[in-house]
Coordinates of C-alpha atoms in Angstrom, one line a residue:
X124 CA 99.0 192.5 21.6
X125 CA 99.6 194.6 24.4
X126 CA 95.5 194.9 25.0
X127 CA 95.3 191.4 25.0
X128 CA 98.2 191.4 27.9
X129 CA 96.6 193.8 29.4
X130 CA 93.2 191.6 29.6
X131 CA 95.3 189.1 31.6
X132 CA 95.0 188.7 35.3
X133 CA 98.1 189.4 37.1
X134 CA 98.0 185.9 38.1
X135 CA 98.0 184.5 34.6
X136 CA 101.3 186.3 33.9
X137 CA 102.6 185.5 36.9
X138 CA 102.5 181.6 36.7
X139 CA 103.5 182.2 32.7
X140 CA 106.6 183.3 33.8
X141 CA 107.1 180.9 36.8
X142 CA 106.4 178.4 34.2
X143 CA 109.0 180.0 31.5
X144 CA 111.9 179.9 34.3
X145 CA 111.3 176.5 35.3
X146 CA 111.2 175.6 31.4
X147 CA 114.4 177.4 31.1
X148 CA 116.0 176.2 34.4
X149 CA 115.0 172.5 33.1
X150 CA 116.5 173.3 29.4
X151 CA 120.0 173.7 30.9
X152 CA 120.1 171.4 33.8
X153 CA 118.8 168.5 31.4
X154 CA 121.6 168.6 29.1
X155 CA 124.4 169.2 32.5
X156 CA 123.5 166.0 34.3
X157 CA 123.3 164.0 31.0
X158 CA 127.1 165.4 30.1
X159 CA 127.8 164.4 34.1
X160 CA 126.7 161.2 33.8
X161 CA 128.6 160.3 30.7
X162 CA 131.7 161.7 31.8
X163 CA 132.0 160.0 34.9
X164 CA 131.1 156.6 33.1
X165 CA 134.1 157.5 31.0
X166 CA 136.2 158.5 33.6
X167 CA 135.4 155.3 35.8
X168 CA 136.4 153.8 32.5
X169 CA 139.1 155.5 31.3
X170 CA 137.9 157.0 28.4
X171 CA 137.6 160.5 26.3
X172 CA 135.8 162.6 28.8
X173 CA 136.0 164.9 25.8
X174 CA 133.4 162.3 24.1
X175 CA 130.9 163.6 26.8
X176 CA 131.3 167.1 26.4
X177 CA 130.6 167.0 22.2
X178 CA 127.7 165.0 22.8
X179 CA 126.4 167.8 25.1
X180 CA 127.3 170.2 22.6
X181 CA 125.7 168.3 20.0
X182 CA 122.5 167.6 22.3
X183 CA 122.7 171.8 23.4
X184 CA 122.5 173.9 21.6
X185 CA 123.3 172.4 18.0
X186 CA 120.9 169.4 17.3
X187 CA 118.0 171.6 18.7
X188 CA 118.9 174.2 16.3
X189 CA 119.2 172.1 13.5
X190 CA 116.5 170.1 14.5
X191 CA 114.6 174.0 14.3
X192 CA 115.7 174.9 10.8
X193 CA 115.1 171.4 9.3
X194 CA 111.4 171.8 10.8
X195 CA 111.3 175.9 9.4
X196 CA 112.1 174.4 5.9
X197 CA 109.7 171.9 5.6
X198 CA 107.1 174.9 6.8
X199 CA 108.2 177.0 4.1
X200 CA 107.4 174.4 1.6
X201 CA 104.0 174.1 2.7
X202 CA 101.0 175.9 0.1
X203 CA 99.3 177.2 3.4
X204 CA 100.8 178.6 6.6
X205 CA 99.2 178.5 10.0
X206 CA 99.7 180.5 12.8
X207 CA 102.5 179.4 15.1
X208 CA 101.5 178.2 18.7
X209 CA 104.9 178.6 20.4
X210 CA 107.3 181.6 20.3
X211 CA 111.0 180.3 18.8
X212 CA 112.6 180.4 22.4
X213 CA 110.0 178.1 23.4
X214 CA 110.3 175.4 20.8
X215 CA 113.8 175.7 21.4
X216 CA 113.4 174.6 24.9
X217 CA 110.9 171.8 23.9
X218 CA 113.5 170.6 21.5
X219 CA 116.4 171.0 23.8
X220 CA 114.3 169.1 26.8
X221 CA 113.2 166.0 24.3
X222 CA 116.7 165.5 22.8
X223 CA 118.5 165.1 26.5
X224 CA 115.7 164.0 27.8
X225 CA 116.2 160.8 25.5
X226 CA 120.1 161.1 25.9
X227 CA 119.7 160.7 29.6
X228 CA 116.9 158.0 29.9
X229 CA 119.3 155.6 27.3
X230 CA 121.9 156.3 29.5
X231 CA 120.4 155.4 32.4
X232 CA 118.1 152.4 31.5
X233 CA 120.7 150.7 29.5
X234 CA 123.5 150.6 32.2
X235 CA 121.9 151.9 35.8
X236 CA 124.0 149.7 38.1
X237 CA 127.6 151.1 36.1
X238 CA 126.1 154.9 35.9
X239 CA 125.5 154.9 39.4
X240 CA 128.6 153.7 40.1
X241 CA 130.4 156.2 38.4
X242 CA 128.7 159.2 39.7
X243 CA 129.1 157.7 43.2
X244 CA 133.2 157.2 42.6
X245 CA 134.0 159.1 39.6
X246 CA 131.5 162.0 40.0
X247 CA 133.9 164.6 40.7
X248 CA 136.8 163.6 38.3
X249 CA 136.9 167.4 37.0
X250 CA 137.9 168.4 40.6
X251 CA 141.1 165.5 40.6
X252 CA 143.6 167.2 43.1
X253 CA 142.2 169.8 44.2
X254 CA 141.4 170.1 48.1
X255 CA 140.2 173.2 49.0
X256 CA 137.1 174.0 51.3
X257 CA 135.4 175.0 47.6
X258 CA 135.8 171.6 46.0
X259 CA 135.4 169.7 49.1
X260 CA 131.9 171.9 49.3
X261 CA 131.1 170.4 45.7
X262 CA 132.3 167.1 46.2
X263 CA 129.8 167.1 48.8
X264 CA 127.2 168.9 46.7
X265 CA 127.6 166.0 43.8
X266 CA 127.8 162.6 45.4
X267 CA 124.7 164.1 47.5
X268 CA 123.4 164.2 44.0
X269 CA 124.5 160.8 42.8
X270 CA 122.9 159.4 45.9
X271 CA 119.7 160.0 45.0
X272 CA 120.0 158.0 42.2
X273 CA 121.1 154.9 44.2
X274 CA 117.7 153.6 43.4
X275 CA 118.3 152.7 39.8
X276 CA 121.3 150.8 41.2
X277 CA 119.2 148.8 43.8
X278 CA 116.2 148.1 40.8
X279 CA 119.2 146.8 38.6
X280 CA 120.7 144.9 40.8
X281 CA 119.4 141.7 41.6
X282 CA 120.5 139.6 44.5
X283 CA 120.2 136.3 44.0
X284 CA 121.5 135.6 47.8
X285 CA 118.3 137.2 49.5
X286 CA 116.2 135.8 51.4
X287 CA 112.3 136.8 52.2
X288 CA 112.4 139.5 55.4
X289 CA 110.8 138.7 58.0
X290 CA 108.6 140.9 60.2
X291 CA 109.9 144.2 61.4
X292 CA 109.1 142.4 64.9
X293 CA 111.0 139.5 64.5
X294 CA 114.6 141.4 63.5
X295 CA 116.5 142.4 65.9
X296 CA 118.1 145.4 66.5
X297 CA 121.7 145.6 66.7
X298 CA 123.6 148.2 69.0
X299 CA 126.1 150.0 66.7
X300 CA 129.8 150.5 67.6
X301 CA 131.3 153.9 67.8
X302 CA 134.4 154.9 65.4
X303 CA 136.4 157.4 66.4
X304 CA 136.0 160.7 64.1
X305 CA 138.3 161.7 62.9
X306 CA 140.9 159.2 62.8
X307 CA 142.0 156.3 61.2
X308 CA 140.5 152.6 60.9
X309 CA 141.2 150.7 64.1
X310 CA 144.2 148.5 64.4
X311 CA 144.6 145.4 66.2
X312 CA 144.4 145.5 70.7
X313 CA 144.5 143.2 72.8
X314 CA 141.3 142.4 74.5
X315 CA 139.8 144.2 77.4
X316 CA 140.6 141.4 81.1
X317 CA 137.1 140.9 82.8
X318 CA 136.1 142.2 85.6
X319 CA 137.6 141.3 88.6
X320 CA 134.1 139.9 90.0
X321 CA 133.1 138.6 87.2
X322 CA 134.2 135.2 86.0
X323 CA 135.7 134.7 82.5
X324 CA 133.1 131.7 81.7
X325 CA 129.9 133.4 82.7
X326 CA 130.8 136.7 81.0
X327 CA 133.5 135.4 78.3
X328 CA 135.6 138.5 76.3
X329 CA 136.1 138.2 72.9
X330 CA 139.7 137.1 71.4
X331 CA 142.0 139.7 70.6
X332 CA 141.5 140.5 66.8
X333 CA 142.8 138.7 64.9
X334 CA 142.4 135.5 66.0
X335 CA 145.4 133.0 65.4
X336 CA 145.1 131.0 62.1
X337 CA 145.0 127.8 64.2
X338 CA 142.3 125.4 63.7
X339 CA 140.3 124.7 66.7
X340 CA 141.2 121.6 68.6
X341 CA 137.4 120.3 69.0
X342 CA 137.1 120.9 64.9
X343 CA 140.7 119.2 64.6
X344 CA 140.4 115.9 66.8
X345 CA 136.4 115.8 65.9
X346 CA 135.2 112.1 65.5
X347 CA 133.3 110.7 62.6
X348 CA 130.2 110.1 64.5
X349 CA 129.6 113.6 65.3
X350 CA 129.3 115.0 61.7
X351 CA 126.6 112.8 61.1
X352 CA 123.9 115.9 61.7
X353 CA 123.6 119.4 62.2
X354 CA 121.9 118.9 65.2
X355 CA 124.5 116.2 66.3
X356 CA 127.4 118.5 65.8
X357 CA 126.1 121.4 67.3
X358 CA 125.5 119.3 70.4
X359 CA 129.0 118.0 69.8
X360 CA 130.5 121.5 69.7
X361 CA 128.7 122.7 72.4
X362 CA 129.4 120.3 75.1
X363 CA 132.6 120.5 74.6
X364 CA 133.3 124.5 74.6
X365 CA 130.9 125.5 77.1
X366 CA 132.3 129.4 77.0
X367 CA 130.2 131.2 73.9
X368 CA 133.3 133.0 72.1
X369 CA 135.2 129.5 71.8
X370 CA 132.0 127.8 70.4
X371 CA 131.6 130.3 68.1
X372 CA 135.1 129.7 66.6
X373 CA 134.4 126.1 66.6
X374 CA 131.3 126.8 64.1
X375 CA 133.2 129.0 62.2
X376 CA 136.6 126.9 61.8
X377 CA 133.9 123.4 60.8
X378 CA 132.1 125.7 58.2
X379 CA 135.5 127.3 57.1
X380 CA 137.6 124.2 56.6
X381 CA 134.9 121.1 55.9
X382 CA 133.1 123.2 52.9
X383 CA 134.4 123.8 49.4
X384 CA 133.7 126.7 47.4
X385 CA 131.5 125.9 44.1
X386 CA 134.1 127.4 41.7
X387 CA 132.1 125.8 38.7
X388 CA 128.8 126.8 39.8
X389 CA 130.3 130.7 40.8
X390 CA 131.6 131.3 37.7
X391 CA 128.6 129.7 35.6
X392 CA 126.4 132.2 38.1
X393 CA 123.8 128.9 38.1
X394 CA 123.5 128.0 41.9
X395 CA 122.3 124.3 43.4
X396 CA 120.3 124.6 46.5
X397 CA 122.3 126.8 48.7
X398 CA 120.2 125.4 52.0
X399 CA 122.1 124.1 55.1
X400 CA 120.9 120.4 54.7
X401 CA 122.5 120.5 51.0
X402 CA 125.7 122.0 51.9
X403 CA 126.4 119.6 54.8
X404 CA 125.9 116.8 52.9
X405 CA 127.8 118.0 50.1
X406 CA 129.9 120.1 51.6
X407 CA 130.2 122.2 48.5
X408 CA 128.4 125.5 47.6
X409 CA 128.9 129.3 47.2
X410 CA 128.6 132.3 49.9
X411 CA 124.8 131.4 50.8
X412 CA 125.6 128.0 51.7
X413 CA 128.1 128.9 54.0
X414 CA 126.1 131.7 55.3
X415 CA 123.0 129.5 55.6
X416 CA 124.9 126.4 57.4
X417 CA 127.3 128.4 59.6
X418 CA 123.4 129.8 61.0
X419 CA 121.8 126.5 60.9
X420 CA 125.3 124.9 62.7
X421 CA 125.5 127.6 65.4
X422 CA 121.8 127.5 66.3
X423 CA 122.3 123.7 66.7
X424 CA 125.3 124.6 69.0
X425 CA 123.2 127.3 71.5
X426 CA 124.5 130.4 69.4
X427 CA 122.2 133.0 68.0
X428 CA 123.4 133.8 64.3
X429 CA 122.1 135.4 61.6
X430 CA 122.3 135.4 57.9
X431 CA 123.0 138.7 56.2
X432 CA 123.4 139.5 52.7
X433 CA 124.4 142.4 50.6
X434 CA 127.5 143.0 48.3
X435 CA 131.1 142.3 48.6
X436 CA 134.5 143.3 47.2
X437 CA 137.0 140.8 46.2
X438 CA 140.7 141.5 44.5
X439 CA 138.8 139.3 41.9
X440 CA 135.8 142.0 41.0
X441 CA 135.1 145.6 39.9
X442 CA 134.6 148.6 43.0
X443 CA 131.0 147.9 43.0
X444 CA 131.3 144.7 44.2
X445 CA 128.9 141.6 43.3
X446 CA 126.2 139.7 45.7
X447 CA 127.6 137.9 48.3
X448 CA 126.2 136.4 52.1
X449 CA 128.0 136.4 55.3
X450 CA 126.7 136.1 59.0
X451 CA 126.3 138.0 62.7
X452 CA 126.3 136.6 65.8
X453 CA 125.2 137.7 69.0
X454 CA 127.2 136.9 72.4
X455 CA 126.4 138.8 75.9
X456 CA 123.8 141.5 73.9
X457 CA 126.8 142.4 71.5
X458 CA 126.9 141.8 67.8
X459 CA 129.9 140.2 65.5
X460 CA 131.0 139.6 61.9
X461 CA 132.2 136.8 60.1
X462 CA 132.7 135.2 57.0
X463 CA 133.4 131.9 56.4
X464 CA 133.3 131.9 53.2
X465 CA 136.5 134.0 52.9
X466 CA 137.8 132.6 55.2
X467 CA 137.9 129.3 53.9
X468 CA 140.4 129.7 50.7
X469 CA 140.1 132.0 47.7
X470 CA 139.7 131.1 43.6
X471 CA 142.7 131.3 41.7
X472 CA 141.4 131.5 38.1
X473 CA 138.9 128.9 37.9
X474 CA 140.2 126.9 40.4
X475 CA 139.4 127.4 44.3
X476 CA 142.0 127.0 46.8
X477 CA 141.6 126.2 50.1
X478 CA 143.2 128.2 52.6
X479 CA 141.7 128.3 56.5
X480 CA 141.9 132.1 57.4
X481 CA 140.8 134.1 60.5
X482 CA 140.9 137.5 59.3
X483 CA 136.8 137.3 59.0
X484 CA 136.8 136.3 62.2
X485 CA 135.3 138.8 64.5
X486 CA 137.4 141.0 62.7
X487 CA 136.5 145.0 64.1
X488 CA 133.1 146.7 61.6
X489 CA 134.8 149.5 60.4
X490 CA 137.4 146.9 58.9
X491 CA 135.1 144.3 58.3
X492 CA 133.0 147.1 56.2
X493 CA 135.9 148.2 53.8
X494 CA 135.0 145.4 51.7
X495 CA 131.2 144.3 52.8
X496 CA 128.3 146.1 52.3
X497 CA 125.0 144.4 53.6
X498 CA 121.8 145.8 52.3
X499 CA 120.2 146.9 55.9
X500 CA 122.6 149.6 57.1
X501 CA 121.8 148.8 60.7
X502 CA 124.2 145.3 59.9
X503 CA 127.3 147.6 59.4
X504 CA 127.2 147.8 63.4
X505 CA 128.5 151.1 63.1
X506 CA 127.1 154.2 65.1
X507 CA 127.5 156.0 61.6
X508 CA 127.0 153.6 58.5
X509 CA 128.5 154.2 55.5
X510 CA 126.6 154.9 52.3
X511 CA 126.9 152.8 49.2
X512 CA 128.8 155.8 47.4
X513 CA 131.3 156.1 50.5
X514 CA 131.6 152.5 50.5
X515 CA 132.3 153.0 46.9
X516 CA 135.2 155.2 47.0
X517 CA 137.1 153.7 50.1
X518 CA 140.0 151.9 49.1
X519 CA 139.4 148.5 48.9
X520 CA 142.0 147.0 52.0
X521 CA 141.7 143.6 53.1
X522 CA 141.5 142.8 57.8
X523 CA 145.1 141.6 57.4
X524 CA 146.3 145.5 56.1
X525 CA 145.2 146.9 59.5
X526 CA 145.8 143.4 61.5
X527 CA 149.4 143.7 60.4
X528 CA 149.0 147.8 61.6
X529 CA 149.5 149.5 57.7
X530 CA 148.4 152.7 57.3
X531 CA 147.0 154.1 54.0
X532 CA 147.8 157.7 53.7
X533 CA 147.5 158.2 49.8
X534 CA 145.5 157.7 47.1
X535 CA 142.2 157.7 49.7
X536 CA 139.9 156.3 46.7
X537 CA 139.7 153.0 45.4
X538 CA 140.0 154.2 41.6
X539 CA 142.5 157.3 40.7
X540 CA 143.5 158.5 37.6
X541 CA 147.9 159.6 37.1
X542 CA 149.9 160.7 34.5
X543 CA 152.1 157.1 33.8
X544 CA 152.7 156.3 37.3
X545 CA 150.8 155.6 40.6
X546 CA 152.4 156.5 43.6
X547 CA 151.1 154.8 47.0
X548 CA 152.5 156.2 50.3
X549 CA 151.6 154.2 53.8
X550 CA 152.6 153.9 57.2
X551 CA 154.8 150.4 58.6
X552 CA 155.0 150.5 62.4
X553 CA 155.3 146.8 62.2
X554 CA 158.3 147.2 59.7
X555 CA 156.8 144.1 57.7
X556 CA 157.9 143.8 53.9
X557 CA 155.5 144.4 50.9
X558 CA 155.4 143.6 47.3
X559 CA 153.0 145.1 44.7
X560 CA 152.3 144.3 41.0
X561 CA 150.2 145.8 38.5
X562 CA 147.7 144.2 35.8
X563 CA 146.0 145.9 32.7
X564 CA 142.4 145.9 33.7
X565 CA 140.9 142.0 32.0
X566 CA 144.6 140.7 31.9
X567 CA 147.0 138.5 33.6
X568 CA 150.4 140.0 32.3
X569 CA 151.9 141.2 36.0
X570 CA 154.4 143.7 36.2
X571 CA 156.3 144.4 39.7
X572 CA 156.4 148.0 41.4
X573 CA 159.3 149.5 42.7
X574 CA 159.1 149.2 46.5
X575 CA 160.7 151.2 48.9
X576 CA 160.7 149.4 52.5
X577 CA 160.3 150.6 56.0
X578 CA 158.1 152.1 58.3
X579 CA 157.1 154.6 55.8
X580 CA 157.5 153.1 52.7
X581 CA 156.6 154.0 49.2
X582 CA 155.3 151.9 46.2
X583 CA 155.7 153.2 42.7
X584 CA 154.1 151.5 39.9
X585 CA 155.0 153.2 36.0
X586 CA 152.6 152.1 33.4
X587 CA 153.9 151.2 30.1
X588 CA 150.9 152.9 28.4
X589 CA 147.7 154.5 29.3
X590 CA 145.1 152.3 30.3
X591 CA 143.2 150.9 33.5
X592 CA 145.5 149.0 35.6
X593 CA 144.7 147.3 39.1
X594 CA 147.4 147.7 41.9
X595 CA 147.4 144.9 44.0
X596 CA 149.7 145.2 47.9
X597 CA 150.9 142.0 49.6
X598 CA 152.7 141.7 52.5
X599 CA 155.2 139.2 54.7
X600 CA 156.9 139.1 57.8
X601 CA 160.4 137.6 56.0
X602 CA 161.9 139.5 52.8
X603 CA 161.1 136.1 50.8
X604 CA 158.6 133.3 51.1
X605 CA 154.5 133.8 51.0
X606 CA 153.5 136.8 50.4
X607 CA 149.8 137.4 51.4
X608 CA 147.1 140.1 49.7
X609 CA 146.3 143.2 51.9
X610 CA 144.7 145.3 49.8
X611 CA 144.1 146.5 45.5
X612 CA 143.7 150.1 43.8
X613 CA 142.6 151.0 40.3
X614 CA 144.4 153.3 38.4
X615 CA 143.6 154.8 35.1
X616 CA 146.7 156.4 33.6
X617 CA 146.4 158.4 30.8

């Protein structure tokens, strides 16, 4: 034996034992991430993390052990023994690679979209409460890691909102707006005056956000006659708010209070045509219908608009969101936000409600982006855009939580886990009043949280049993009447 090593080049032992490290390297990173990736799905899920750890000792090192002796014994039976190829530390390995190999591709292939997920919000559950430059170091280190995996989400996920892309030299390129960093998300200010030598209708400001809830007057008083076309309204609109910024709100408050939301056709997830034409005659459809006719509708009225899609968060749906459509326009070079679609009324159960709303409504990006994620970055209109795993783990707060100047200081994720209780802390400079309820995770059975008002006031929600359970915040100016939804958590208590 040792002649025969000796025969070798030094090269040939060299790359043997390059080859051996990465072998072995490979052996006990396999079975790692596979015991990651189930753990987080069960923590995102609130279940026995512990489940994920005896499957990795099951997959390393006792399967490949057993699988070892079951394969010595049936050599031993044989009449005739041949040599052995591989030593038994490297059929070990082989055995160890195949098993999580297999563990990890089921994983991953049979639920892509929820593993990603996970890793990008739950991903580092074993270093809950902890905030020191070591675990802030691998926080970084493992949702670096789950991002690379963000293309399993995109192949899984199928939007059925999208639309061909055109030409990289027919999209334009939108200037991003800075965010101050550190700091928090931007509240509500009044609107910059214009300049002194400037007049207000050449070179118009855009309305303080938010805009009053107030339909516009030229929407309100509009005669029959001039909703007989696109083309006709536009023109309509247009003549009669020559100032960009006001005939933008007039598209946006036709599109938000003439069209319907397809309740029937959402939850069926079987869409009619979703194309301008079809929406204004039926003034029904889904997010791309309003997307597709406020574009249409403002390009009749001398606007230019454009149709984004990407994915959404509703107090409706899971932290991943689902697909969803919404618009930007462009007035004086500068890029804005809006959704009609959310802000034309909201489902309750089956049913949709409609409710003519503002808050989508030029409302600031970095507020705008807490609950909409468009699938070209470069439509966040941030200097900065977010990821889909930060975009993940924010805290899913509606416009009206900053329009009405809340604070969120803690949790700072959209799911947490707690022992019985959550407890949510926030700032009030407005001193407005706030209610919040809790619902097992699939269920209607609301149960209020005690609420302590103020300007710093303090919401504490005890759970009746472990389980997942979605905190939901609402808000009014008066101690009693409508209270309106500002913002929803996930808890898992255990």
């Amino acid at each position: 034996m040792d002649r025969a090593v000796g025969k070798r080049s030094w090269l040939g032992v060299a790359f043997g034992l390059v080859l051996k490290a990465v072998a072995i390297a490979a052996m006990i990173a396999t079975p790692l991430l596979g015991v990651w990736v189930a753990s987080s799905l069960a923590a995102l899920r609130n279940g026995p993390v512990w489940l994920a750890f005896l499957a990795g000792l099951l997959l390393f090192p006792v399967l490949p052990l057993a699988w070892e002796l079951w394969s010595a014994s049936r050599r031993s039976r044989r009449a005739k023994l041949t040599p052995r190829v591989l030593s038994l530390s490297d059929r070990l390995i082989l055995r160890t690679l195949v098993l999580n190999a297999a563990f990890l591709t089921v994983l991953l292939v049979t639920q892509p979209s929820a593993a990603f997920t996970a890793l990008s919000a739950r991903g580092d559950w074993m270093l809950d409460g902890r905030h020191d430059p070591s675990a802030q170091a691998g926080r970084t280190k493992l949702f670096g890691l789950a991002a690379k995996l963000e293309w399993l989400y995109l192949a899984a996920h199928k939007n059925p909102f999208r639309k061909p892309t055109p030409p990289p030299e027919a999209q334009p390129i939108p200037t991003p707006s800075p965010i101050p960093t550190p700091g928090p998300i931007p509240t509500p200010s009044p609107s910059p005056s214009p300049s002194p030598n400037v007049s207000a209708t050449s070179a118009p400001t855009p309305p303080a956000w938010p805009v009053t809830p107030q339909l516009d007057p030229i929407v309100a008083q509009m005669p029959d006659w001039a909703e007989g076309t696109i083309q006709t309204l536009g023109g309509y609109i247009s003549q009669r708010a020559p100032a960009p910024f006001a005939r933008l709100k007039a598209v946006h408050d036709w599109v938000a209070d003439r069209v319907a939301y397809d309740a029937d056709s959402y939850l069926a997830r079987r869409y009619p045509p979703q194309d301008a034409q079809t929406v204004f005659k039926t003034r029904t459809s889904v997010c791309a219908g309003y997307a597709n006719l406020f574009e249409a509708l403002g390009r009749a009225a001398g606007l230019e608009v454009l149709y984004i899609v990407g994915d959404a968060r509703t107090q409706d749906n899971d932290i991943s969101g689902e697909s969803h459509a919404w618009n930007a326009a462009r007035i004086d070079g500068k890029w804005f936000l809006l959704d009609a679609t959310w802000d034309s009324g909201f489902l309750r159960g089956s049913h949709f409600e409609k409710s003519y709303s503002t808050e989508y409504f030029l409302a600031p990006p970095r507020v705008f982006n807490l609950n909409h994620l468009p699938d070209e970055p470069k439509w966040q209109l941030l200097e900065k855009p977010l990821t889909r795993g930060e975009f993940l783990r924010q805290p899913a707060l509606s416009p009206l939580f900053f329009a009405k100047g809340f604070e969120l200081l803690a949790p700072d994720r959209s799911q947490v886990d707690v022992q019985g209780s959550l407890e949510v802390s926030l700032k009030n400079p407005q001193n407005m009043f706030l209610l919040a309820w809790y619902e097992p995770r699939g269920s209607d059975a609301r149960r209020d949280c005690q609420v302590e008002d103020g300007v710093n006031p303090h919401v504490t929600c005890r759970f009746p049993r472990p389980g997942r359970y979605d905190v939901k915040l609402l808000t009014n100016r008066q101690r009693t009447g409508t209270f309106n939804f500002i913002g929803q958590l996930q808890a898992n208590s255990n």
